[in-house]
Coordinates of C-alpha atoms and ligand atoms in Angstrom, one line a residue:
M107 CA 27.7 -34.8 -1.2
S108 CA 28.1 -33.4 2.0
P109 CA 26.5 -34.9 5.0
R110 CA 26.4 -31.3 6.9
R111 CA 24.7 -29.7 3.7
I112 CA 21.8 -32.5 3.6
G113 CA 21.5 -32.2 7.6
A114 CA 20.8 -28.4 6.9
S115 CA 17.1 -28.9 6.0
L116 CA 16.7 -32.0 8.4
G117 CA 17.9 -30.9 11.7
P118 CA 21.1 -31.5 13.3
F119 CA 22.6 -34.7 12.8
P120 CA 23.5 -36.9 16.1
W121 CA 27.2 -35.9 16.2
E122 CA 26.4 -32.2 15.9
R123 CA 24.3 -32.3 19.3
K124 CA 28.1 -32.2 20.8
P125 CA 29.8 -29.4 19.5
K126 CA 32.2 -29.1 22.5
R127 CA 33.6 -32.3 22.3
L128 CA 33.6 -32.1 18.4
R129 CA 35.8 -28.6 18.8
S130 CA 38.3 -30.3 21.3
C131 CA 39.1 -33.2 19.7
A132 CA 41.3 -33.5 16.7
L133 CA 38.4 -34.2 14.3
A134 CA 38.6 -30.8 12.8
D135 CA 41.8 -31.4 11.2
P136 CA 41.4 -35.0 9.7
K137 CA 45.0 -34.8 8.9
N138 CA 45.9 -35.6 12.8
V139 CA 43.7 -38.7 13.2
E140 CA 44.7 -42.0 11.8
F141 CA 41.4 -43.2 10.7
Q142 CA 40.9 -47.1 10.1
H143 CA 39.6 -46.7 6.3
L144 CA 39.7 -49.7 3.8
P145 CA 43.1 -50.0 2.2
L146 CA 44.2 -47.9 -0.6
E147 CA 45.3 -49.2 -4.1
S148 CA 48.9 -48.5 -3.6
D149 CA 48.8 -50.5 0.0
R150 CA 47.8 -53.5 -2.0
L151 CA 50.7 -56.0 -2.0
D152 CA 49.2 -58.1 -5.0
K153 CA 49.7 -55.3 -7.3
P154 CA 53.1 -53.7 -8.1
I155 CA 53.4 -50.2 -7.1
G156 CA 53.2 -47.6 -10.1
T157 CA 51.2 -50.2 -12.3
S158 CA 47.8 -50.3 -10.6
G159 CA 46.1 -48.1 -13.6
L160 CA 44.4 -45.6 -11.2
N161 CA 47.9 -43.8 -10.6
T162 CA 49.4 -43.8 -14.0
L163 CA 46.5 -42.7 -16.0
L164 CA 46.5 -39.0 -16.1
D165 CA 43.2 -38.0 -17.9
Y166 CA 40.9 -38.2 -15.0
E167 CA 38.4 -35.5 -14.4
D168 CA 38.8 -35.8 -10.2
Q169 CA 35.5 -34.1 -9.6
Y170 CA 35.9 -34.5 -6.1
L171 CA 38.5 -32.2 -5.9
R172 CA 36.1 -29.5 -6.1
Y173 CA 34.7 -30.4 -2.6
G174 CA 37.0 -29.4 0.3
D175 CA 35.7 -32.6 2.7
L176 CA 36.0 -35.0 0.0
K177 CA 39.6 -33.7 -1.3
S178 CA 41.1 -34.3 2.2
L179 CA 40.0 -38.2 2.7
P180 CA 42.5 -40.5 2.0
R181 CA 40.5 -42.8 -0.2
S182 CA 38.6 -40.4 -2.2
Q183 CA 41.2 -40.5 -5.2
D184 CA 40.6 -44.6 -5.1
V185 CA 36.8 -44.4 -5.0
F186 CA 36.2 -41.7 -7.7
R187 CA 39.0 -42.8 -10.0
K188 CA 37.4 -46.5 -9.9
I189 CA 34.2 -45.1 -10.9
E190 CA 35.5 -42.9 -13.7
K191 CA 37.5 -46.1 -14.9
D192 CA 34.7 -48.6 -14.9
P193 CA 32.4 -48.1 -18.2
I194 CA 29.5 -49.5 -16.3
L195 CA 29.5 -47.0 -13.1
S196 CA 28.6 -43.3 -13.5
L197 CA 28.6 -40.2 -11.3
R198 CA 27.0 -37.0 -11.3
L199 CA 27.5 -34.6 -8.4
P200 CA 25.8 -31.7 -7.2
R201 CA 27.6 -28.3 -7.3
P202 CA 30.0 -27.7 -4.5
D203 CA 28.4 -24.9 -2.7
A204 CA 24.6 -26.3 -3.1
T205 CA 22.2 -26.0 -0.4
A206 CA 20.3 -28.9 0.9
G207 CA 17.5 -28.4 -0.9
K208 CA 19.6 -28.3 -4.3
V209 CA 21.2 -31.4 -3.2
L210 CA 18.1 -33.2 -3.2
E211 CA 16.6 -31.8 -6.1
H212 CA 19.6 -32.6 -8.0
A213 CA 19.1 -36.3 -6.5
C214 CA 15.4 -36.3 -7.8
C215 CA 16.2 -34.8 -11.2
T216 CA 19.4 -37.3 -11.8
F217 CA 17.0 -40.3 -10.9
E218 CA 14.0 -38.9 -13.1
R219 CA 16.3 -38.5 -16.0
L220 CA 17.8 -42.0 -15.7
L221 CA 14.6 -43.7 -15.2
S222 CA 13.2 -41.9 -18.2
D223 CA 16.3 -43.2 -20.3
N224 CA 16.1 -46.6 -19.3
K225 CA 12.8 -47.5 -17.9
P226 CA 11.4 -50.2 -17.0
M227 CA 14.3 -50.6 -14.5
T228 CA 14.7 -51.9 -10.8
F229 CA 16.4 -49.4 -8.7
K230 CA 17.7 -48.9 -5.2
F231 CA 18.2 -45.6 -3.4
G232 CA 21.2 -45.3 -0.7
I233 CA 23.1 -42.8 1.0
T234 CA 26.3 -44.7 1.3
H235 CA 28.9 -42.6 2.9
V236 CA 28.2 -40.5 6.3
L237 CA 31.7 -39.6 6.3
K238 CA 31.9 -37.2 9.3
A239 CA 29.4 -39.4 11.6
A240 CA 31.6 -42.7 10.8
R241 CA 34.7 -40.8 11.8
M242 CA 33.2 -39.5 15.1
S243 CA 32.2 -43.3 15.9
E244 CA 35.7 -44.2 15.5
V245 CA 37.1 -42.2 17.8
E246 CA 34.5 -42.1 20.6
G247 CA 34.2 -45.8 20.3
T248 CA 30.6 -45.7 19.9
P249 CA 28.6 -48.0 17.4
F250 CA 27.8 -46.0 14.3
K251 CA 24.4 -46.2 13.3
P252 CA 23.8 -45.1 9.6
F253 CA 21.4 -42.3 9.4
K254 CA 19.7 -41.9 6.0
M255 CA 16.1 -42.8 6.3
Q256 CA 14.7 -39.6 6.3
I257 CA 16.9 -38.6 3.6
V258 CA 15.8 -41.6 1.5
A259 CA 12.1 -40.9 2.2
S260 CA 12.4 -37.1 1.3
S261 CA 13.9 -37.9 -2.1
L262 CA 11.1 -40.5 -2.9
S263 CA 8.3 -38.5 -1.9
Q264 CA 9.5 -35.6 -4.2
I265 CA 9.9 -38.5 -6.8
L266 CA 6.6 -40.2 -6.3
T267 CA 4.7 -36.7 -6.4
A268 CA 6.3 -35.7 -9.6
K269 CA 6.9 -38.6 -11.6
A270 CA 5.6 -41.8 -10.2
V271 CA 2.1 -41.1 -10.7
A272 CA 2.3 -40.3 -14.5
E273 CA 4.1 -43.1 -14.5
D274 CA 1.5 -45.5 -13.1
F275 CA 4.1 -46.3 -10.6
G276 CA 2.3 -48.2 -7.6
V277 CA -1.0 -46.7 -8.9
E278 CA -2.2 -50.0 -10.2
Q279 CA -1.1 -51.8 -7.1
C280 CA -3.7 -49.1 -5.4
A281 CA -6.3 -50.0 -7.5
K282 CA -6.1 -53.8 -7.1
N283 CA -6.2 -53.1 -3.1
G284 CA -9.1 -50.7 -3.9
I285 CA -11.1 -53.7 -5.5
S286 CA -10.3 -56.1 -3.0
L287 CA -12.2 -54.1 -0.3
W288 CA -15.4 -54.7 -2.6
S289 CA -14.6 -58.4 -3.2
K290 CA -12.9 -59.7 0.1
A291 CA -15.4 -58.0 2.2
D292 CA -13.3 -58.3 5.3
V293 CA -14.5 -55.2 7.4
T294 CA -16.6 -56.8 9.7
H295 CA -19.2 -55.2 12.2
P296 CA -19.2 -56.6 15.9
E297 CA -22.8 -57.9 15.1
R298 CA -21.0 -59.7 12.0
D299 CA -22.7 -57.5 9.6
V300 CA -20.4 -57.4 6.4
F301 CA -19.5 -54.2 5.0
R302 CA -18.4 -54.0 1.5
I303 CA -16.6 -50.9 0.2
C304 CA -17.1 -49.8 -3.2
I305 CA -14.6 -47.0 -4.8
L306 CA -16.8 -44.5 -6.6
G307 CA -14.1 -42.4 -8.3
V308 CA -10.9 -40.6 -8.3
K309 CA -10.9 -37.1 -6.9
G310 CA -8.2 -34.5 -6.8
D311 CA -7.5 -30.9 -8.4
A312 CA -7.2 -30.8 -12.2
P313 CA -3.3 -31.2 -12.4
Y314 CA -3.6 -34.2 -10.4
L315 CA -6.5 -35.7 -12.1
S316 CA -4.6 -34.9 -15.5
K317 CA -1.5 -36.9 -14.4
V318 CA -3.2 -40.0 -13.0
A319 CA -5.5 -40.3 -16.1
H320 CA -3.4 -39.3 -18.6
F321 CA -5.6 -36.7 -19.7
Y322 CA -4.6 -35.3 -23.5
R323 CA -7.1 -32.8 -23.0
S324 CA -7.6 -30.8 -20.0
Y325 CA -7.4 -27.7 -18.3
N326 CA -3.6 -27.2 -19.5
T327 CA -4.6 -27.8 -23.1
F328 CA -6.9 -24.6 -23.5
A329 CA -6.4 -22.7 -26.4
K330 CA -4.9 -19.6 -25.3
R331 CA -4.6 -17.4 -28.4
G332 CA -6.4 -17.2 -31.8
D333 CA -3.4 -18.4 -33.8
E334 CA -2.9 -21.5 -32.6
R335 CA -0.8 -23.7 -34.9
G336 CA -2.9 -26.9 -34.9
P337 CA -6.4 -28.0 -34.4
P338 CA -7.5 -27.3 -30.7
K339 CA -7.2 -30.4 -28.6
G340 CA -10.3 -29.2 -26.3
C341 CA -10.1 -28.3 -22.5
C342 CA -12.3 -30.8 -20.7
P343 CA -11.9 -34.3 -20.1
Y344 CA -15.6 -35.1 -20.0
C345 CA -16.7 -33.4 -23.6
L346 CA -15.2 -32.1 -26.6
A347 CA -15.5 -28.2 -25.3
G348 CA -12.7 -26.1 -26.5
T349 CA -12.3 -28.1 -30.0
S350 CA -13.3 -26.7 -33.2
L351 CA -16.9 -28.3 -32.5
C352 CA -17.9 -26.4 -29.6
A353 CA -16.9 -23.5 -27.3
A354 CA -16.2 -24.0 -23.6
E355 CA -16.8 -20.0 -23.1
E356 CA -20.7 -20.8 -23.8
I357 CA -21.6 -20.6 -20.1
A358 CA -24.9 -18.7 -20.1
T359 CA -27.3 -21.5 -21.0
A360 CA -28.6 -24.5 -19.6
T361 CA -28.3 -26.2 -23.4
P362 CA -24.7 -25.5 -24.4
K363 CA -23.9 -26.9 -27.5
W364 CA -21.2 -29.3 -26.0
L365 CA -23.8 -31.1 -23.8
P366 CA -24.4 -33.6 -26.7
T367 CA -20.4 -34.5 -27.0
V368 CA -20.3 -35.6 -23.2
A369 CA -18.5 -39.0 -23.2
V370 CA -18.4 -39.5 -27.0
K371 CA -14.4 -39.6 -27.3
L372 CA -12.0 -40.8 -24.5
P373 CA -9.7 -38.2 -23.1
W374 CA -6.7 -40.4 -23.2
T375 CA -4.8 -42.7 -25.5
R376 CA -3.6 -45.0 -22.7
E377 CA -6.0 -46.6 -20.6
P378 CA -5.4 -45.4 -16.7
A379 CA -4.1 -48.0 -14.4
I380 CA -6.5 -47.0 -11.6
I381 CA -9.4 -47.9 -13.7
K382 CA -8.2 -51.1 -14.9
H383 CA -9.4 -52.7 -11.7
L384 CA -12.2 -50.6 -10.4
M385 CA -15.6 -50.6 -11.2
H386 CA -16.6 -47.8 -13.2
D387 CA -19.2 -46.7 -15.9
R388 CA -18.0 -48.2 -19.2
G389 CA -20.2 -46.1 -21.2
D390 CA -18.2 -42.6 -20.0
P391 CA -14.8 -44.1 -18.2
A392 CA -13.8 -40.5 -17.8
S393 CA -16.6 -39.7 -15.4
F394 CA -14.7 -42.0 -12.8
F395 CA -12.4 -39.0 -12.2
K396 CA -14.3 -36.5 -10.5
S397 CA -13.5 -32.7 -10.4
D398 CA -13.3 -30.8 -7.1
I399 CA -16.0 -28.2 -7.0
W400 CA -13.6 -26.3 -3.9
H401 CA -10.9 -26.3 -6.3
V402 CA -13.1 -25.0 -8.9
F403 CA -14.5 -22.0 -7.2
H404 CA -12.5 -21.5 -4.1
L405 CA -9.3 -21.8 -5.5
G406 CA -10.2 -21.2 -9.1
F407 CA -12.6 -18.5 -10.7
G408 CA -14.0 -17.2 -7.2
R409 CA -10.9 -15.5 -6.8
S410 CA -11.1 -13.9 -10.2
W411 CA -14.7 -13.1 -9.3
I412 CA -13.9 -11.5 -6.1
S413 CA -10.7 -9.4 -7.6
S414 CA -12.6 -8.5 -10.6
V415 CA -16.0 -7.2 -8.6
I416 CA -13.6 -5.1 -6.3
Q417 CA -11.7 -3.6 -9.3
L418 CA -15.1 -2.6 -10.7
L419 CA -16.3 -1.2 -7.5
L420 CA -12.8 1.2 -6.8
P421 CA -14.2 4.1 -8.9
F422 CA -17.4 4.1 -6.8
L423 CA -15.8 4.2 -3.1
P424 CA -15.8 7.6 -1.2
C425 CA -12.2 7.9 -1.4
S426 CA -9.9 10.6 -3.4
N427 CA -7.1 8.5 -4.5
L428 CA -6.2 4.7 -4.7
D429 CA -4.1 4.3 -1.4
E430 CA -7.1 5.6 0.7
K431 CA -9.4 3.0 -1.2
W432 CA -7.2 0.3 -0.2
D433 CA -7.3 1.3 3.3
Y434 CA -11.2 1.7 3.1
L435 CA -11.3 -1.6 1.8
T436 CA -9.1 -3.1 4.6
D437 CA -10.7 -1.2 7.3
H438 CA -14.3 -2.4 6.3
Y439 CA -13.2 -6.1 5.7
M440 CA -11.4 -6.1 9.1
Q441 CA -14.7 -4.7 10.9
W442 CA -17.0 -7.2 9.1
C443 CA -14.6 -10.0 10.2
R444 CA -14.7 -8.8 14.1
A445 CA -18.3 -8.3 13.6
N446 CA -19.0 -11.9 12.1
N447 CA -16.1 -13.4 14.4
K448 CA -14.1 -14.9 11.4
Q449 CA -10.4 -14.8 10.9
S450 CA -9.1 -12.5 8.4
H451 CA -6.4 -14.8 7.0
V452 CA -4.9 -11.6 5.2
S453 CA -3.5 -8.4 7.0
R454 CA -4.8 -5.9 4.1
I455 CA -7.0 -6.0 1.0
S456 CA -4.3 -4.7 -1.5
A457 CA -3.5 -3.9 -5.1
Y458 CA -1.6 -7.0 -5.4
L459 CA -4.1 -9.2 -3.7
V460 CA -6.8 -8.6 -6.4
S461 CA -4.2 -8.2 -9.1
Y462 CA -4.8 -4.9 -9.6
G463 CA -3.0 -3.5 -12.8
D464 CA -2.4 -7.2 -13.9
A465 CA -3.2 -7.1 -17.9
T466 CA -3.1 -11.0 -18.0
G467 CA -5.9 -11.3 -15.8
A468 CA -7.6 -10.6 -12.5
M469 CA -6.7 -13.9 -11.0
G470 CA -6.5 -12.9 -7.1
N471 CA -3.2 -13.8 -5.4
W472 CA -4.2 -16.2 -2.6
H473 CA -4.0 -19.7 -1.9
K474 CA -6.5 -20.0 1.0
G475 CA -10.0 -21.6 0.1
A476 CA -11.3 -20.1 3.6
L477 CA -10.1 -16.5 2.4
T478 CA -12.5 -16.8 -0.7
T479 CA -15.3 -17.8 1.6
N480 CA -14.9 -14.8 4.0
L481 CA -14.3 -12.4 1.1
S482 CA -17.6 -14.0 -1.0
Q483 CA -19.4 -13.4 2.4
W484 CA -18.1 -9.6 2.8
L485 CA -18.5 -8.6 -0.7
V486 CA -22.3 -8.9 -0.3
D487 CA -22.1 -6.4 2.9
L488 CA -19.9 -4.2 1.1
L489 CA -21.7 -3.9 -2.3
G490 CA -25.0 -3.5 -0.2
S491 CA -23.3 -0.4 1.8
E492 CA -21.2 1.3 -0.9
G493 CA -21.4 2.9 -4.3
R494 CA -24.1 2.5 -7.0
D495 CA -22.8 2.4 -11.0
P496 CA -24.9 4.1 -13.5
D497 CA -25.1 0.6 -15.2
G498 CA -26.1 -1.2 -12.3
L499 CA -23.4 -3.8 -12.8
L500 CA -22.5 -3.7 -8.9
V501 CA -26.1 -4.5 -8.2
K502 CA -25.7 -7.7 -10.4
C503 CA -22.5 -8.6 -8.9
R504 CA -23.7 -8.6 -5.3
E505 CA -27.1 -10.9 -6.2
A506 CA -24.4 -13.3 -8.0
T507 CA -22.3 -13.3 -5.0
F508 CA -25.4 -13.7 -3.0
R509 CA -26.6 -16.7 -5.2
V510 CA -23.2 -18.3 -5.1
N511 CA -23.0 -18.3 -1.3
S512 CA -26.4 -19.6 -0.9
L513 CA -25.3 -22.5 -3.4
F514 CA -22.4 -23.5 -1.3
S515 CA -24.4 -23.2 1.9
T516 CA -27.1 -25.6 0.6
L517 CA -24.2 -28.2 -0.5
Y518 CA -22.3 -27.8 2.9
K519 CA -25.7 -28.4 4.8
A520 CA -27.2 -31.2 2.7
G521 CA -26.1 -34.7 3.0
A522 CA -24.4 -37.1 0.2
F523 CA -27.8 -37.1 -1.9
L524 CA -29.4 -33.7 -2.6
G525 CA -33.3 -33.9 -2.6
E526 CA -35.2 -32.7 -5.7
S527 CA -35.5 -28.9 -4.4
E528 CA -31.9 -28.9 -3.2
C529 CA -31.0 -29.9 -6.8
A530 CA -33.4 -27.3 -8.4
H531 CA -31.9 -24.5 -6.1
V532 CA -28.5 -25.2 -6.5
A533 CA -29.3 -25.5 -10.5
E534 CA -30.6 -22.4 -10.6
Q535 CA -27.9 -20.4 -8.1
G536 CA -25.4 -21.9 -10.2
L537 CA -26.5 -21.1 -13.9
R538 CA -27.6 -17.8 -13.0
F539 CA -24.2 -16.9 -11.4
L540 CA -22.4 -17.9 -14.8
A541 CA -25.0 -15.8 -16.7
V542 CA -24.0 -12.9 -14.9
Y543 CA -20.3 -14.0 -15.1
A544 CA -20.7 -14.3 -19.0
E545 CA -22.5 -10.9 -19.3
L546 CA -19.8 -9.3 -17.4
A547 CA -17.2 -10.7 -19.2
L548 CA -18.7 -9.5 -22.5
R549 CA -19.2 -6.1 -21.2
M550 CA -15.6 -5.8 -20.0
Y551 CA -14.3 -7.2 -23.2
R552 CA -16.1 -4.6 -25.2
A553 CA -15.1 -1.8 -22.7
N554 CA -11.5 -3.1 -23.5
R555 CA -11.0 -4.3 -20.0
Q556 CA -10.7 -7.9 -20.8
F557 CA -8.8 -8.6 -17.7
L558 CA -11.5 -8.7 -15.5
F559 CA -13.7 -11.6 -15.2
P560 CA -11.6 -13.7 -17.4
L561 CA -12.9 -16.7 -18.9
Y562 CA -11.2 -19.8 -17.5
P563 CA -11.7 -23.6 -18.2
K564 CA -12.7 -23.9 -14.5
L565 CA -15.7 -21.7 -15.5
H566 CA -16.6 -25.0 -17.8
I567 CA -15.8 -27.7 -15.4
W568 CA -18.2 -25.6 -12.9
H569 CA -21.2 -25.6 -15.7
H570 CA -20.8 -29.4 -15.8
L571 CA -21.1 -29.9 -12.1
I572 CA -24.2 -27.6 -12.0
L573 CA -25.7 -29.3 -15.2
T574 CA -25.2 -32.7 -13.9
V575 CA -27.2 -31.9 -10.6
K576 CA -29.8 -30.3 -12.5
Q577 CA -30.3 -33.3 -14.9
S578 CA -30.1 -35.7 -12.0
G579 CA -32.7 -34.0 -10.1
E580 CA -35.2 -33.8 -13.1
R581 CA -34.4 -37.2 -14.0
N582 CA -34.1 -38.9 -10.5
Q583 CA -35.6 -36.4 -7.9
S584 CA -31.9 -36.6 -6.2
A585 CA -28.5 -36.2 -7.0
I586 CA -25.0 -37.0 -5.6
N587 CA -23.8 -33.7 -3.6
P588 CA -20.8 -32.2 -5.6
A589 CA -19.1 -31.5 -2.2
M590 CA -18.7 -35.1 -1.7
Y591 CA -15.9 -34.8 -4.0
A592 CA -14.3 -32.0 -2.7
C593 CA -10.7 -32.1 -1.1
Q594 CA -10.7 -29.3 1.4
I595 CA -11.0 -31.9 4.4
D596 CA -8.1 -33.8 2.9
E597 CA -5.9 -31.0 2.2
D598 CA -6.7 -29.8 5.8
L599 CA -5.9 -33.4 7.2
I600 CA -2.2 -33.2 5.3
G601 CA -1.6 -29.7 6.4
K602 CA -2.2 -30.8 9.9
A603 CA 0.1 -34.1 9.6
S604 CA 2.6 -31.9 8.1
R605 CA 2.7 -29.2 11.0
L606 CA 3.1 -32.0 13.6
S607 CA 6.2 -33.4 11.6
R608 CA 7.9 -30.1 11.7
R609 CA 7.7 -30.3 15.6
V610 CA 8.8 -33.8 16.3
N611 CA 12.7 -35.3 16.6
I612 CA 13.6 -35.3 13.1
R613 CA 15.6 -39.1 13.9
K614 CA 12.0 -40.5 14.5
V615 CA 9.8 -38.0 12.1
A616 CA 7.6 -40.7 11.1
S617 CA 6.9 -42.8 14.1
R618 CA 6.8 -39.3 16.4
T619 CA 4.4 -37.9 13.8
L620 CA 1.8 -40.8 14.0
E621 CA 2.1 -40.8 17.8
R622 CA 1.1 -37.5 18.1
Y623 CA -1.4 -37.6 15.6
L624 CA -2.9 -40.8 17.6
A625 CA -2.7 -38.9 20.9
A626 CA -4.4 -35.7 19.4
A627 CA -7.0 -37.9 17.7
Y628 CA -7.6 -39.6 20.9
A629 CA -8.2 -36.3 22.8
A630 CA -10.5 -35.2 20.0
F631 CA -12.5 -38.2 19.9
S632 CA -12.7 -38.5 23.4
K633 CA -13.8 -34.5 23.8
E634 CA -16.6 -35.4 21.4
G635 CA -18.2 -38.6 23.4
W636 CA -17.0 -41.0 20.5
L637 CA -14.7 -43.0 22.6
S638 CA -15.7 -44.3 26.2
Ligands
LIG851 ZN1 -16.9 -30.3 -20.8

């Protein structure tokens, strides 16, 4: 693979910082420079010339000839023919004009294929030839330092996210480290109080939980048609909703049919490595994996709710055509943002943003949780000032939006544990919202507008979260705040580190990012008076 292409996405290589010297010396044409390479097969004296085997056989593929930079190197033929000749070695090169990203993707795919064919296996990554750097070092007389850490790290991070989690790679070790925080209790207070740390669960978005826990029934096994081939697997790791026993779409009730099926059947066939060593409820092991209410609403059906309500409102706006209506909504939203001192996050309320005309479902085309919060609050103002429909649906939408805003406001203001009245409030708002959603979904289905208020598995997870708070509040006068298991703060943290890493020298990306983060954290902590 070409080192120049790899470097394209990771900033310039060290030698590329001196273009003038490079151009002026003979490096541009390798034929003019005598490099001190290893001896060629044909140079070796212990083998008669012409009988080495590498030159006599004519059926080599010689893939390297397709690469301009490899073709001109003196040892390419020896190296690549040796690989072809040896039955133990194999070779897979990216296509010659591949971009840096494609080269990395090729490396990841090749490794994943190798691992799946031969697992378990021990492996080692390396970039063995950085040819141009080596050449320049020889000419300039400077010591050559292999520049490969960032490339290997990039490849590994892709592999870890894609494959390693599903294969329990390192996950079990994480669990062992987690339980040691409890058993070894080595975190001490200055006054010698001993703190033990207990891991309560694993949180994340639905795809992550599905991978780490090997769920065979989850959001992605939701029956999408009525003519599925086999019996439906279900769509929920916590209960049997979505199977032939009970429907996941039954959301407008506090006593759904799926409720007695909670924890009756494990959602995996192979026990997840992460709970082998961590304390969990043996009666309901799946409950160790916590769904994130922020992903469920703000990056889930909250978007489809807002998009559907806006589409429902469109005919009642005081504008003559569709373009004017989008302009009207945009102006209204921008004014609201200015009046409430909010960042708008979008420049326009458009047909694309709210999936207008998308027959597959009004999903809402944005991926910023804060925008869902903004739009939910704006919707209450908008529906209060604009249009009335004859069926009174928009009034119901306004009331339901107000309820869900109130629910999140309560959760974010409350502590880790909700009190009895907070539990009752959250349960009432959550269930009434679901009732309105279900009613509107049914009405739209009957009006042949089933793309509005689509029924997603996330609505069912929301139902679980709300009923858990309700039941816990009634039984124990307290409940764990579901916002405890939300991921928005963690995702924000990752985003900040990611931003920092794009602003540091690529050669020391890890250490420089950490140093900048420490400096920024120190400044923030000092400002808050947490550090003396
Ligand atoms: Zn369920």
